[in-house]
Each structure stands twice: as structure tokens, then as C-alpha cells.
Short mmCIF file of C-alpha atoms and ligand atoms in Angstrom, two decimals:
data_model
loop_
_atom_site.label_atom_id
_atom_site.label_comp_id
_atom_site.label_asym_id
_atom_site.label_seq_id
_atom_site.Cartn_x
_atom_site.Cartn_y
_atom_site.Cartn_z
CA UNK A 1 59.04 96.24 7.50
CA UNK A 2 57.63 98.02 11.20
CA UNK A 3 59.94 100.32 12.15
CA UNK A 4 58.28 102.82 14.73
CA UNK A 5 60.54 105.17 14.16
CA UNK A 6 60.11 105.77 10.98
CA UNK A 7 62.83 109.21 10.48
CA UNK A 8 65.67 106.65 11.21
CA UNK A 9 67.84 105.36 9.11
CA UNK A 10 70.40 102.61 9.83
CA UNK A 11 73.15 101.73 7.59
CA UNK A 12 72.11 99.33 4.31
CA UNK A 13 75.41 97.59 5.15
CA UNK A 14 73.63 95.29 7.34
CA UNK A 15 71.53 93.22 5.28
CA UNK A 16 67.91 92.07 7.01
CA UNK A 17 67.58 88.31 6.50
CA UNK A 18 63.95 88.85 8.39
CA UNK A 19 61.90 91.47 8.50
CA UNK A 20 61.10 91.00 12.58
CA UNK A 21 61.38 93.84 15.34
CA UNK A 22 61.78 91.68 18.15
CA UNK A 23 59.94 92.91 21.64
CA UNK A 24 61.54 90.61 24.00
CA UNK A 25 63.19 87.10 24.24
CA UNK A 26 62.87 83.54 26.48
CA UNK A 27 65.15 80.28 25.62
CA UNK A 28 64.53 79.67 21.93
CA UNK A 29 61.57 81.91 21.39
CA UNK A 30 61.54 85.70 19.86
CA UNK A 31 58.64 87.83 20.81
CA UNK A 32 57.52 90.46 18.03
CA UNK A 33 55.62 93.73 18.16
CA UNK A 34 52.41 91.80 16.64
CA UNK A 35 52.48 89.19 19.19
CA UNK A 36 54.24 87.11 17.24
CA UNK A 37 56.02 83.64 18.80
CA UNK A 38 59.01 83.10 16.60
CA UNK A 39 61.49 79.29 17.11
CA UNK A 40 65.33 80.11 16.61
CA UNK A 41 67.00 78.14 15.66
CA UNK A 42 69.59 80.55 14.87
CA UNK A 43 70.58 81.68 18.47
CA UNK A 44 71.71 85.27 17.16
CA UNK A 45 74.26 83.25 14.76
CA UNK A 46 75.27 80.66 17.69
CA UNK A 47 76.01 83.05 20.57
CA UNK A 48 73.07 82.49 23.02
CA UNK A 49 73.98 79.20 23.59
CA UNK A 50 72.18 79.16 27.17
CA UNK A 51 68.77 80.23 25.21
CA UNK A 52 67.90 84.21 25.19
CA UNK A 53 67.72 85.96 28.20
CA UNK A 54 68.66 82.70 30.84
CA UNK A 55 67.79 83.96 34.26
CA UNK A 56 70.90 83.24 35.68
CA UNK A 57 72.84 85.73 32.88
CA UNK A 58 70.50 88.27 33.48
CA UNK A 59 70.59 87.75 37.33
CA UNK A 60 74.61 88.14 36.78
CA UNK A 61 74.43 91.26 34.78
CA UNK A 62 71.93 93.25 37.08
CA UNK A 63 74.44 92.55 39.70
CA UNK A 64 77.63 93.20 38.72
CA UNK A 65 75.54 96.34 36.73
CA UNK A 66 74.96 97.66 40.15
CA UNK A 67 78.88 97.30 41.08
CA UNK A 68 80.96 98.28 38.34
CA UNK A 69 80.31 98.64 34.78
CA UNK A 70 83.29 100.07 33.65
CA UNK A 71 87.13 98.92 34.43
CA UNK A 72 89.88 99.53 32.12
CA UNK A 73 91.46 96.78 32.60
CA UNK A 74 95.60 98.67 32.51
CA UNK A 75 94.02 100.79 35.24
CA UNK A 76 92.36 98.25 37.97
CA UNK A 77 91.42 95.12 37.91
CA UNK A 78 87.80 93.12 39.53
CA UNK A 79 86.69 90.04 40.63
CA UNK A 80 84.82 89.55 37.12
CA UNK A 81 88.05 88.77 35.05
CA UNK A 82 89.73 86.94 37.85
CA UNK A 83 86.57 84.97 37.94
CA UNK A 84 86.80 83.97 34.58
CA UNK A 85 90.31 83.46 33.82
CA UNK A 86 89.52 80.66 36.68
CA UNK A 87 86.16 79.15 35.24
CA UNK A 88 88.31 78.99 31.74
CA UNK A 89 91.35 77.72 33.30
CA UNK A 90 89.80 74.63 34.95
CA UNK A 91 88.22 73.99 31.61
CA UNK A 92 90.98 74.24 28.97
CA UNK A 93 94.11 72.05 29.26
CA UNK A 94 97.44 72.91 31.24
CA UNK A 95 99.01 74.30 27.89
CA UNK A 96 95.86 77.10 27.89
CA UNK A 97 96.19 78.63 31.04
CA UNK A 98 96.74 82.20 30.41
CA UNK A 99 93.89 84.73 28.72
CA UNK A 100 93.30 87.99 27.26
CA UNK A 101 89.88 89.53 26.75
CA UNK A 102 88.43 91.67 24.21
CA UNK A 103 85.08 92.55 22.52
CA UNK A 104 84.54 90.75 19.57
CA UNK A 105 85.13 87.59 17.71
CA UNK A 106 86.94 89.52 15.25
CA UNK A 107 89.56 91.38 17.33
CA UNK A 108 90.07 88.40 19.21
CA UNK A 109 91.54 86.77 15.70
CA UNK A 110 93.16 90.35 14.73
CA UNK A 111 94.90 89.57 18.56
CA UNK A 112 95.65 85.82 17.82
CA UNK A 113 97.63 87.01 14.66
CA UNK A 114 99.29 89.77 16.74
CA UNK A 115 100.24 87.49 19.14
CA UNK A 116 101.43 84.79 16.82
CA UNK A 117 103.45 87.68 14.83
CA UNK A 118 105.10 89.06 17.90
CA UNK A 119 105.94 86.06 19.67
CA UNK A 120 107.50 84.11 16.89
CA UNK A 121 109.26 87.18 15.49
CA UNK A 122 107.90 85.41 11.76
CA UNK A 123 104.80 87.57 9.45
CA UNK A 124 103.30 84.84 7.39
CA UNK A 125 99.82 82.90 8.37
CA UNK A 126 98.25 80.21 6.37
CA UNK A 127 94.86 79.64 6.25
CA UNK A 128 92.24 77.19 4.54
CA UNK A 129 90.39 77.55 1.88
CA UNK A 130 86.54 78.58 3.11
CA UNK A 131 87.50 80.00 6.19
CA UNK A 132 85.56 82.77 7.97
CA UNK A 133 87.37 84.53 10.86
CA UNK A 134 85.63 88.46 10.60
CA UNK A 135 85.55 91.48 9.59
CA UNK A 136 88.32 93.78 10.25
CA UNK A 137 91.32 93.77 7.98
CA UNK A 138 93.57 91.09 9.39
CA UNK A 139 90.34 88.66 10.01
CA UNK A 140 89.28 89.71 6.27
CA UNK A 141 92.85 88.95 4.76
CA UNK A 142 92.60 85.14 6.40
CA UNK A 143 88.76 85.05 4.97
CA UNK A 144 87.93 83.10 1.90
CA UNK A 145 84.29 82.31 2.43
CA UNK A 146 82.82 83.88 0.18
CA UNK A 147 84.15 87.29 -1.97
CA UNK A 148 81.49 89.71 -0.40
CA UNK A 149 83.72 89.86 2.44
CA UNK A 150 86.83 90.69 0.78
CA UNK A 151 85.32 92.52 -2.49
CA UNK A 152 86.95 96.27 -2.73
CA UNK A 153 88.20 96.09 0.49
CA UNK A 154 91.63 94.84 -0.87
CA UNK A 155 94.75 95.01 -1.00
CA UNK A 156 94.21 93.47 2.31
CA UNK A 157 97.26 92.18 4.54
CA UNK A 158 99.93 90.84 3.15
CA UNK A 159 101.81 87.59 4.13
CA UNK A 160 98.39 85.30 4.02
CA UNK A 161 98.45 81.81 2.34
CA UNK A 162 95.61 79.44 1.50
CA UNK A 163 95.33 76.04 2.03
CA UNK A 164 92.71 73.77 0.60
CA UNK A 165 90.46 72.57 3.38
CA UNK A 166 89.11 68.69 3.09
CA UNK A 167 85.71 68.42 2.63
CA UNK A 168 85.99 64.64 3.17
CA UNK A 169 88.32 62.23 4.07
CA UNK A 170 88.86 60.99 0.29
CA UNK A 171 90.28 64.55 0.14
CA UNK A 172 92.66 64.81 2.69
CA UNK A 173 96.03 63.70 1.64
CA UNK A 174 95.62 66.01 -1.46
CA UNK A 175 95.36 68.17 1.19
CA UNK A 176 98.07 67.36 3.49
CA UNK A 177 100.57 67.27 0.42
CA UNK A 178 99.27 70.86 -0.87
CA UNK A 179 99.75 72.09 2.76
CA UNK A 180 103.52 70.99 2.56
CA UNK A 181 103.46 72.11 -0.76
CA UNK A 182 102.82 75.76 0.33
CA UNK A 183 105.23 75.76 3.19
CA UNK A 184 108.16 74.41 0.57
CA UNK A 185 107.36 76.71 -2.28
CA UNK A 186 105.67 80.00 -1.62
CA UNK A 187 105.95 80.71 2.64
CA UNK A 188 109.00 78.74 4.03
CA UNK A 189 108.66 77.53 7.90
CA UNK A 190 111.32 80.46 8.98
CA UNK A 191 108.87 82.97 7.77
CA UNK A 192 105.49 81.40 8.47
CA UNK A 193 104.33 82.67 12.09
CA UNK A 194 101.21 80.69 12.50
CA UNK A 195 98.02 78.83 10.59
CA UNK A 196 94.50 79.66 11.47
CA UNK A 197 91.57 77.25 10.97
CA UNK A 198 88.02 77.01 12.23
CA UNK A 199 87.89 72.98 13.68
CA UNK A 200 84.41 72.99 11.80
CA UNK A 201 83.94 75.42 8.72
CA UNK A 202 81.49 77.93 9.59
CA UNK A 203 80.58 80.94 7.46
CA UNK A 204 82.04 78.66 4.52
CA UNK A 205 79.26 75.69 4.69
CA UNK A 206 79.73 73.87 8.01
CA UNK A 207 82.27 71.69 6.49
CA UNK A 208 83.75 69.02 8.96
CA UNK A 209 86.73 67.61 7.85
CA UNK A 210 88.22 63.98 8.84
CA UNK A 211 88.95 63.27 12.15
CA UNK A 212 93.01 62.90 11.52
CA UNK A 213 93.60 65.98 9.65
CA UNK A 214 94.10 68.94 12.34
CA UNK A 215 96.61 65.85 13.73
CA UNK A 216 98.33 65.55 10.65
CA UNK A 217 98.78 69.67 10.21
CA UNK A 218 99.67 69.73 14.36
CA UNK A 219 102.44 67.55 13.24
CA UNK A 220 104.06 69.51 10.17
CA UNK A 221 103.55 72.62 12.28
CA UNK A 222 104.91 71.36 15.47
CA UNK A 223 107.97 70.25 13.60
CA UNK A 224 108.80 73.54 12.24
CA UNK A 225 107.61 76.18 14.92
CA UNK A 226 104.62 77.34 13.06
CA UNK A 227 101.42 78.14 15.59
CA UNK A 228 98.18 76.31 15.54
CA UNK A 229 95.60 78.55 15.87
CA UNK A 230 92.64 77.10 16.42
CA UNK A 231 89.30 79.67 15.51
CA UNK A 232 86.54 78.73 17.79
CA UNK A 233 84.13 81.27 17.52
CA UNK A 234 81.18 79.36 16.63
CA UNK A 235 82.48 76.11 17.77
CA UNK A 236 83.30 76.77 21.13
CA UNK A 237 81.47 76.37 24.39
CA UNK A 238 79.56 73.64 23.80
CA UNK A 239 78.09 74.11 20.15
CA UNK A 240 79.36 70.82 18.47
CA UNK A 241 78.45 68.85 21.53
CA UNK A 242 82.33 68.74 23.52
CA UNK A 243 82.73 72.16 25.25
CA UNK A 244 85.57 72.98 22.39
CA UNK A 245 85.38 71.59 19.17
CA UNK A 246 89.16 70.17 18.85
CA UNK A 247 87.98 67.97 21.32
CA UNK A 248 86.95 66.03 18.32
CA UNK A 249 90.25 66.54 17.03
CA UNK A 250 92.43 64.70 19.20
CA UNK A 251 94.37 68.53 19.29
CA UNK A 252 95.48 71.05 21.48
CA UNK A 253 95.95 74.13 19.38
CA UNK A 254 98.48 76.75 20.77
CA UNK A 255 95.42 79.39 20.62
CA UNK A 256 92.62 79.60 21.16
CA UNK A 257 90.36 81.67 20.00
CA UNK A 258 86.90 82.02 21.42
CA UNK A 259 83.97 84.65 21.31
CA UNK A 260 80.14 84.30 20.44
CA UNK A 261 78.71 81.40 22.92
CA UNK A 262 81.27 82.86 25.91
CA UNK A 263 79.13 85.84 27.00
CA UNK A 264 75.50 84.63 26.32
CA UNK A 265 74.89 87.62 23.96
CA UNK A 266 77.12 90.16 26.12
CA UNK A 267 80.17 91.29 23.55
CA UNK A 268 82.86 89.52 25.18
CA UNK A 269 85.53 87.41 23.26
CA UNK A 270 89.46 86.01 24.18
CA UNK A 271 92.19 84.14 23.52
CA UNK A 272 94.25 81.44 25.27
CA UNK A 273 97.28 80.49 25.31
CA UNK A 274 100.15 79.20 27.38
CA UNK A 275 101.90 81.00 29.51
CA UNK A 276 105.31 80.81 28.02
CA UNK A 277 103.39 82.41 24.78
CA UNK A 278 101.59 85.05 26.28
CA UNK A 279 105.24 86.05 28.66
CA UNK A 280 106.46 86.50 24.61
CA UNK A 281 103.71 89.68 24.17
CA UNK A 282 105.44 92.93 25.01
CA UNK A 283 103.12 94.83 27.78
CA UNK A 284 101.59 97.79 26.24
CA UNK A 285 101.93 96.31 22.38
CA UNK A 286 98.27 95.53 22.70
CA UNK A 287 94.75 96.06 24.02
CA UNK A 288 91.80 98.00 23.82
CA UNK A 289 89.25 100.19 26.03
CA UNK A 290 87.10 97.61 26.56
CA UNK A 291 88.59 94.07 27.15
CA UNK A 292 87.52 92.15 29.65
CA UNK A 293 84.42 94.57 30.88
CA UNK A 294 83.60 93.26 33.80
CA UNK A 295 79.73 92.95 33.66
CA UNK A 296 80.43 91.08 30.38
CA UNK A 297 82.82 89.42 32.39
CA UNK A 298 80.20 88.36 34.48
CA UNK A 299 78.04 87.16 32.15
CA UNK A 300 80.73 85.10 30.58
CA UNK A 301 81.17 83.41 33.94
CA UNK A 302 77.56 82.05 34.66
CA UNK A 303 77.49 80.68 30.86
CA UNK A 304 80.50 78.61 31.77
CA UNK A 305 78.64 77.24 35.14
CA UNK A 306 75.28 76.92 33.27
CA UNK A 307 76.92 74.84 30.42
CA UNK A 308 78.15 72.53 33.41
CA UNK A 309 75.70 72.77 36.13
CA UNK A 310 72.70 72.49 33.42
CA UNK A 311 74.44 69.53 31.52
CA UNK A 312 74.12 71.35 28.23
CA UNK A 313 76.77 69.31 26.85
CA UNK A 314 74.67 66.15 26.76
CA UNK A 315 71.64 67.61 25.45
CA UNK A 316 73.57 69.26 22.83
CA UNK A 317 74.78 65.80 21.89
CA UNK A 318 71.38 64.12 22.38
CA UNK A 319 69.10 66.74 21.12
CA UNK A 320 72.26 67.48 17.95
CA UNK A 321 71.14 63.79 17.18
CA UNK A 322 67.42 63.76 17.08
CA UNK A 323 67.50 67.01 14.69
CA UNK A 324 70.06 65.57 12.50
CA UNK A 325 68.40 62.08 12.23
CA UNK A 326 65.00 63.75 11.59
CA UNK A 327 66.88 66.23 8.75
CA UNK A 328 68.58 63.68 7.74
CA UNK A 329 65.15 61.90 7.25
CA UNK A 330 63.57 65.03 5.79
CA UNK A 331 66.68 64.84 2.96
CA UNK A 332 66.00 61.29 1.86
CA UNK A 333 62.59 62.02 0.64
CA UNK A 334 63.26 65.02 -1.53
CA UNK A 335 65.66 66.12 -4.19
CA UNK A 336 66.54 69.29 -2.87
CA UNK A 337 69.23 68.17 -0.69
CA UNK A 338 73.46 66.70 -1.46
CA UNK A 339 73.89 65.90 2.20
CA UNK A 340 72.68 66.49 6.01
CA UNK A 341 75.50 66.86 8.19
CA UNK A 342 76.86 68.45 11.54
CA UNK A 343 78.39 68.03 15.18
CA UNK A 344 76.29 68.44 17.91
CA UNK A 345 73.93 71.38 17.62
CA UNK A 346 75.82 72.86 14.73
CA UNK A 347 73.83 71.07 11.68
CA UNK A 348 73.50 71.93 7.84
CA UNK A 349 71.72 70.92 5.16
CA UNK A 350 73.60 71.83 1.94
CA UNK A 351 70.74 72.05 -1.25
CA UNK A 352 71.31 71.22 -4.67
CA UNK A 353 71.14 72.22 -7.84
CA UNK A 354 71.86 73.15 -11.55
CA UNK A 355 74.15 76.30 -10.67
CA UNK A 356 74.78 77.71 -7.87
CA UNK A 357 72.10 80.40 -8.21
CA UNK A 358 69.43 77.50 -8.24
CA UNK A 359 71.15 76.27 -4.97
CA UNK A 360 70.80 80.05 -3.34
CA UNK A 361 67.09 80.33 -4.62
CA UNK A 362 66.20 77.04 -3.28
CA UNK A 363 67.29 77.41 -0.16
CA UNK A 364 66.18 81.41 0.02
CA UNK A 365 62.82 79.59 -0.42
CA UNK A 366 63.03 76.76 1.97
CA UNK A 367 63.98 79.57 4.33
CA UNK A 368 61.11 82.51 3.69
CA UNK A 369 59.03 79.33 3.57
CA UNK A 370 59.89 78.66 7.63
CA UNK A 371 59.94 81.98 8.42
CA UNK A 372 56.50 82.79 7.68
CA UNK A 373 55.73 79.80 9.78
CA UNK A 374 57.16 80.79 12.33
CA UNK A 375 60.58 79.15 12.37
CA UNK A 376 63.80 81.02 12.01
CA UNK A 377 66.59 79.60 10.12
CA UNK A 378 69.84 81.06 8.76
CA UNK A 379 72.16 80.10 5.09
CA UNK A 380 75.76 79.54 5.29
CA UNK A 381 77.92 78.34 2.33
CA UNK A 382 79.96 80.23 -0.30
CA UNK A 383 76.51 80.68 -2.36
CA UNK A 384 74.08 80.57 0.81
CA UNK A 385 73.11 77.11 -0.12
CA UNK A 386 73.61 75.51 3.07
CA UNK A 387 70.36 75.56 5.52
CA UNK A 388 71.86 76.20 9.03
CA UNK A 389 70.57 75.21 12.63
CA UNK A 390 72.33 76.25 15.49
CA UNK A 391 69.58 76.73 18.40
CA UNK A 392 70.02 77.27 21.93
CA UNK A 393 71.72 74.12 23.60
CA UNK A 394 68.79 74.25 26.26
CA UNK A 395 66.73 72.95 23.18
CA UNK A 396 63.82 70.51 23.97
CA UNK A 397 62.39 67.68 22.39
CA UNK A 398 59.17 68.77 21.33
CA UNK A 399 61.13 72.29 20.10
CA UNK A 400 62.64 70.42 17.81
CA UNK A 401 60.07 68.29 16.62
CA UNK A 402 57.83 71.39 15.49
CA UNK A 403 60.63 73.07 13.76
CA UNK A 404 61.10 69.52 11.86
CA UNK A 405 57.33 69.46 11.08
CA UNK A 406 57.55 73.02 9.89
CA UNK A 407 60.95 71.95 7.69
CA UNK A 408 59.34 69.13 6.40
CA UNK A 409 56.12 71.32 5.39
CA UNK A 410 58.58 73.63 3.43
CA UNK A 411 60.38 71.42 1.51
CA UNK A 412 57.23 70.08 0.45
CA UNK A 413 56.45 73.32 -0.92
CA UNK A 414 59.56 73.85 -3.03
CA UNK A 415 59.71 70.10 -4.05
CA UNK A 416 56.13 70.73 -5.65
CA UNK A 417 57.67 74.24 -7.41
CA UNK A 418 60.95 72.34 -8.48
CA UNK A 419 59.21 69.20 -9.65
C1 PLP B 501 84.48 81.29 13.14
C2 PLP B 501 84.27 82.77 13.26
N1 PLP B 501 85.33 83.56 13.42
C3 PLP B 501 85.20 84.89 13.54
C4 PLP B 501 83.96 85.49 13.53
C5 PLP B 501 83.84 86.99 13.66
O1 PLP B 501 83.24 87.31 14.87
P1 PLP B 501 82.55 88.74 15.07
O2 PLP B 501 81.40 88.82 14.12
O3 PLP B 501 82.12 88.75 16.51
O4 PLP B 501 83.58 89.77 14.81
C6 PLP B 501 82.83 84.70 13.36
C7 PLP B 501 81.48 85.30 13.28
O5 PLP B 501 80.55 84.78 12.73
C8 PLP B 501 82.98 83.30 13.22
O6 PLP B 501 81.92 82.49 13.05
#
């Protein structure tokens, strides 16, 4: 690994999926130290949705940089945050209309389960099985993607329930009846505050389940008070192809939660809700230094008008298709795959094999295999056995078709070694 400064040390906590020290960034390409052109097609884990460094985000930063950089937002308030509370407000529906802003995608859940808890007056949140929602210890309790999130961190927060999450529709009123099941024999509806689900699993596989299901659960939770909290994180702003994922859904959830793709790599996150909800929050029982910085403000802003002006959401929908086809393509003439799937620019290609370490080492392979050509790719799943793509939604045609070549090259490879 380079490391120039070789006296410093930074925390093994962070794992180093490549080995790059990145110089600069354009769109979907990484610059090294070597002179090095890297394809990412993991946009920073599906934040710089507008590619790296868009003009127009960095144009907005510099200037609000040179105005204020700094508001705490129980102090004074700026154009920044006014700014975006309207760019969100003429994009989410009339039940979404009122926001609060905070750093990451992680406090923005810990402050959806605040809210939920302190507006209903209940403590109890379900959430599905696979879920990924963070890192602090409220977003940990609702995690079950995988154990290395939760492993000797626990006893996390108490009053969390899992649900099983459908994996296809064959699976969904098992589902459905387990979801009552839960709510009649281990966290009654007076006690249950809220449920929290990503539209599209993330961390846990990018599982998307059938169409009806967030309907079905709207319904049983509607019925007895419960919040739908809806965890778009990686979904949101544009990622699956609709600017929000429930889109898809035929849904409104009563929150929404929304980070990563918002700021174009600036640390900016929120929630929404309606404004009956948010009246419920006592002033002062929340908030943080930070929230709703106004360059990041900014920056949030322009992503919005990019996303429209730019007509991201089409390509994402046009250029989603031509990568999945070609994957999907790939797949058909190997062994190493159980299914292609995905929404928009949010695509994975789950591997097979024996046991799940086979499925981990295949796919660790596929990936070192890419990355030495020059293609960057990330694994989700519960054993990192899912081949992710989520580039920039400014992709191109012919960006894709090399990073297909190069995919196609490597599977080669580790069809030979498997065969
Ligand atoms: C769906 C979802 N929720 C929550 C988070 C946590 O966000 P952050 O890492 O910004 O705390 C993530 C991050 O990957 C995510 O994908």
C-alpha cells in the first residue's frame, strides 16, 4: 500500500477493500498517485450520485464557502436550509413537507426512531430481517445484515423486533402472516412505535421484494398507529431510477429517511415527515452541532437541480437497463452466478456456491480480478457474495460497456479456476 506518510497510523477498524490513494476525481473516474485511471462503479458506496466532483457542486460549495461555513442552526438560520427544505418540499408529497437535517445516514435513523418514540409516546420498532440502517447503537440494534455489525457491541437497544423480509414474491404471505404474527405475540400495536425498512435491501444483498408488500405492511400499520419508516439512504435521490425508491412501492411512508446521494459527497443527511408529526417533537429534545451546515446545505441543493435539470432520472433508468441486460448476459454463460438483479442503477449479482465461504472467495476474486483492471466494484450480502454496481447516474454508454468487457474478462478467469 503507498502511503506517503508513512509515521501515520489510521485506525484498523476501517477495513481497505483497495489498496488506492486517490489524487483527484471527475464523474466516474478516480485518479491515483501512479497515474492511474480507475471506473467506479461504486460512487463512494452510492453517494456521488451526480459523478465525483460535478462542477456545479463544487461551484456551490466555493460559494457558499466564501459566505458562511458555519451556522448552528438553534442560533441563526441561512438561505442554504431554507433553500433546501424548498427543493425537497416540491419533490416529496404533501404528507412530507417538514425536515430536519443532520450529518450522517446513521443519525438521521437514530433521529427517525427518536422521532417515532416521542411522537407516538410507544418504544418498540420492528424491523426486517437483513436490514442495514448504521452504525451507532440505535441504527445497530435495527441491523441484521450481517453479525460484524452487531458482534460485542451488544446488549444493544432494547424494544427491537425482526421481521422476515421477502426475497421473492413466493415468499411474501409467509411474510405478511409472520409480520402479524409478531405484532400479536411478542410487541402488541399499543407498544410498537414504528417499523423501519430499506424499500430495496442494501448492506443485506440488494434484495427487492414484491411490488405489493410495503402496501400490505402500510395497511396493518396504518390500522393500528404503528409508523412506516421508510430507510432511504442508498435508495434515495434517484439511485433505483424514481427519485425515491417507494415510488416503486405504490407507498408513502410517514418518514423518510434520506442521506448518502443528498449532498453529492458533502456529509449531509435528514428526515421528513409531516407536519402534524414533526409539531409532536418537543423543541430542544433533539439536534446536534452540525445539522443542516449550510455549505453542505448548499451542496445538497444543486444535487437536487442537477438530478432534474440533467435528467438523471432517465439515464439512471436507461443506462440501469443496459448494465443489467449485459450482467444479466454475462450470468447466463457461467456458473458462478444464482441471479442478476436490481432497480435502476442499484444492480447485484449474487455468486454461488458450495458454502458460503466459496460464495465470499468467488466473488473476492471476481472483484481483485476488476480491480487490477482497472474497474472498481464493491460486495454486499450477509457473506459478501453479492457483486454490487452502483455508479454515478451521469454514467455513459461506452462507461458501461468497458466495465462489462472488463466483468466479462474476470469471470472468465475464475470460471477457468472453478472449472
Ligand atoms: C440503507 C442505509 N441506512 C443507513 C446507512 C448508514 O449511513 P452512514 O454510513 O452515513 O451512517 C447506510 C450506509 O451504508 C445505508 O445504506
Amino acid at each position: 500500500m503507498s502511503n506517503c506518510f508513512p509515521k501515520v497510523t489510521l485506525s484498523p477498524v476501517w477495513p481497505q477493500f483497495t489498496p488506492l490513494t486517490i489524487k483527484y476525481a471527475r464523474g466516474i473516474y478516480l485518479y491515483d498517485e501512479k497515474g492511474r485511471t480507475y471506473l467506479d462503479m461504486t460512487s463512494g458506496i452510492g453517494v456521488t450520485n451526480t459523478g465525483h466532483c460535478h462542477p456545479r457542486v463544487v461551484k456551490a460549495i466555493q460559494n457558499q464557502a466564501e459566505k458562511l461555513i458555519h451556522g448552528q442552526v438553534t442560533i441563526i438560520r441561512h438561505d442554504p436550509i431554507y433553500q433546501l427544505a424548498d427543493e425537497l418540499s416540491r419533490i416529496l408529497p404533501p404528507t412530507l413537507q417538514s425536515y430536519f437535517f443532520t450529518n450522517s445516514g446513521s443519525e438521521a435513523v437514530e433521529s427517525a426512531i427518536k422521532l417515532a418514540r416521542h411522537a407516538t409516546g410507544k418504544t418498540n420498532i420492528i424491523c426486517f430481517q437483513g436490514g442495514y440502517h448504521g452504525r451507532t447503537v440505535g441504527a445497530m440494534s435495527v441491523t441484521t445484515a450481517k453479525t460484524v455489525y452487531r458482534m460485542h457491541y451488544q446488549p444493544l437497544m432494547p424494544g427491537v423486533y425482526v421481521a422476515p423480509f421477502p426475497h421473492s414474491y413466493d415468499e411474501m404471505d409467509a411474510c405478511l402472516d409472520a409480520f402479524k404474527l409478531l405484532l400479536a405475540t411478542q410487541t402488541a400495536p399499543e407498544e410498537t412505535a414504528a417499523i423501519i425498512v430499506e424499500p430495496v435491501l442494501g448492506e443485506g444483498g440488494y434484495v427487492i421484494p414484491p411490488r405489493e408488500f410495503f402496501s400490505n405492511i402500510k395497511e396493518i400499520t396504518t390500522n393500528h398507529n404503528i409508523l412506516f419508516i421508510f430507510d432511504e439512504i442508498q435508495t434515495g435521490f434517484g439511485r433505483t431510477g424514481h427519485l425515491f425508491a417507494y415510488e416503486h412501492f405504490d407507498v408513502v411512508p410517514d418518514v423518510l429517511i434520506m442521506a448518502k446521494g443528498l449532498g453529492s459527497g458533502l456529509p449531509i443527511s435528514g428526515i421528513a415527515a409531516s407536519h402534524e408529526l414533526m409539531s409532536r417533537w418537543l423543541p430542544g429534545s433533539h439536534g446536534g452541532t452540525y445539522g443542516g451546515n449550510p455549505v453542505a446545505c448548499a451542496a445538497a441543493v444543486e444535487t437536487i437541480r442537477i438530478i432534474n435539470e440533467e435528467n438523471l432520472l432517465k439515464n439512471a433508468k436507461e443506462m440501469g437497463q443496459r448494465l443489467l441486460e449485459g450482467l444479466q448476459q454475462i450470468a447466463k454463460g457461467s456458473t458462478l452466478f444464482k441471479e442478476v438483479r436490481g432497480l435502476g442503477l442499484m444492480i447485484g449479482c449474487e455468486v454461488e456456491g458450495r458454502t458460503p465461504q466459496e460464495k465470499k472467495e468467488r466473488a473476492a476474486q471476481i472483484r481483485l480480478h476488476c480491480l487490477n483492471k482497472g474497474l472498481i466494484l464493491l460486495t454486499c450480502g450477509t457473506y459478501d457474495h453479492v457483486i454490487r454496481w452502483i455508479p454515478p447516474l451521469t454514467v455513459q454508454p461506452n462507461e458501461i460497456d468497458v466495465a462489462l468487457t472488463v466483468f466479462a474478462e474476470a469471470i472468465k478467469e475464475v470460471d477457468c479456476r472453478h472449472a
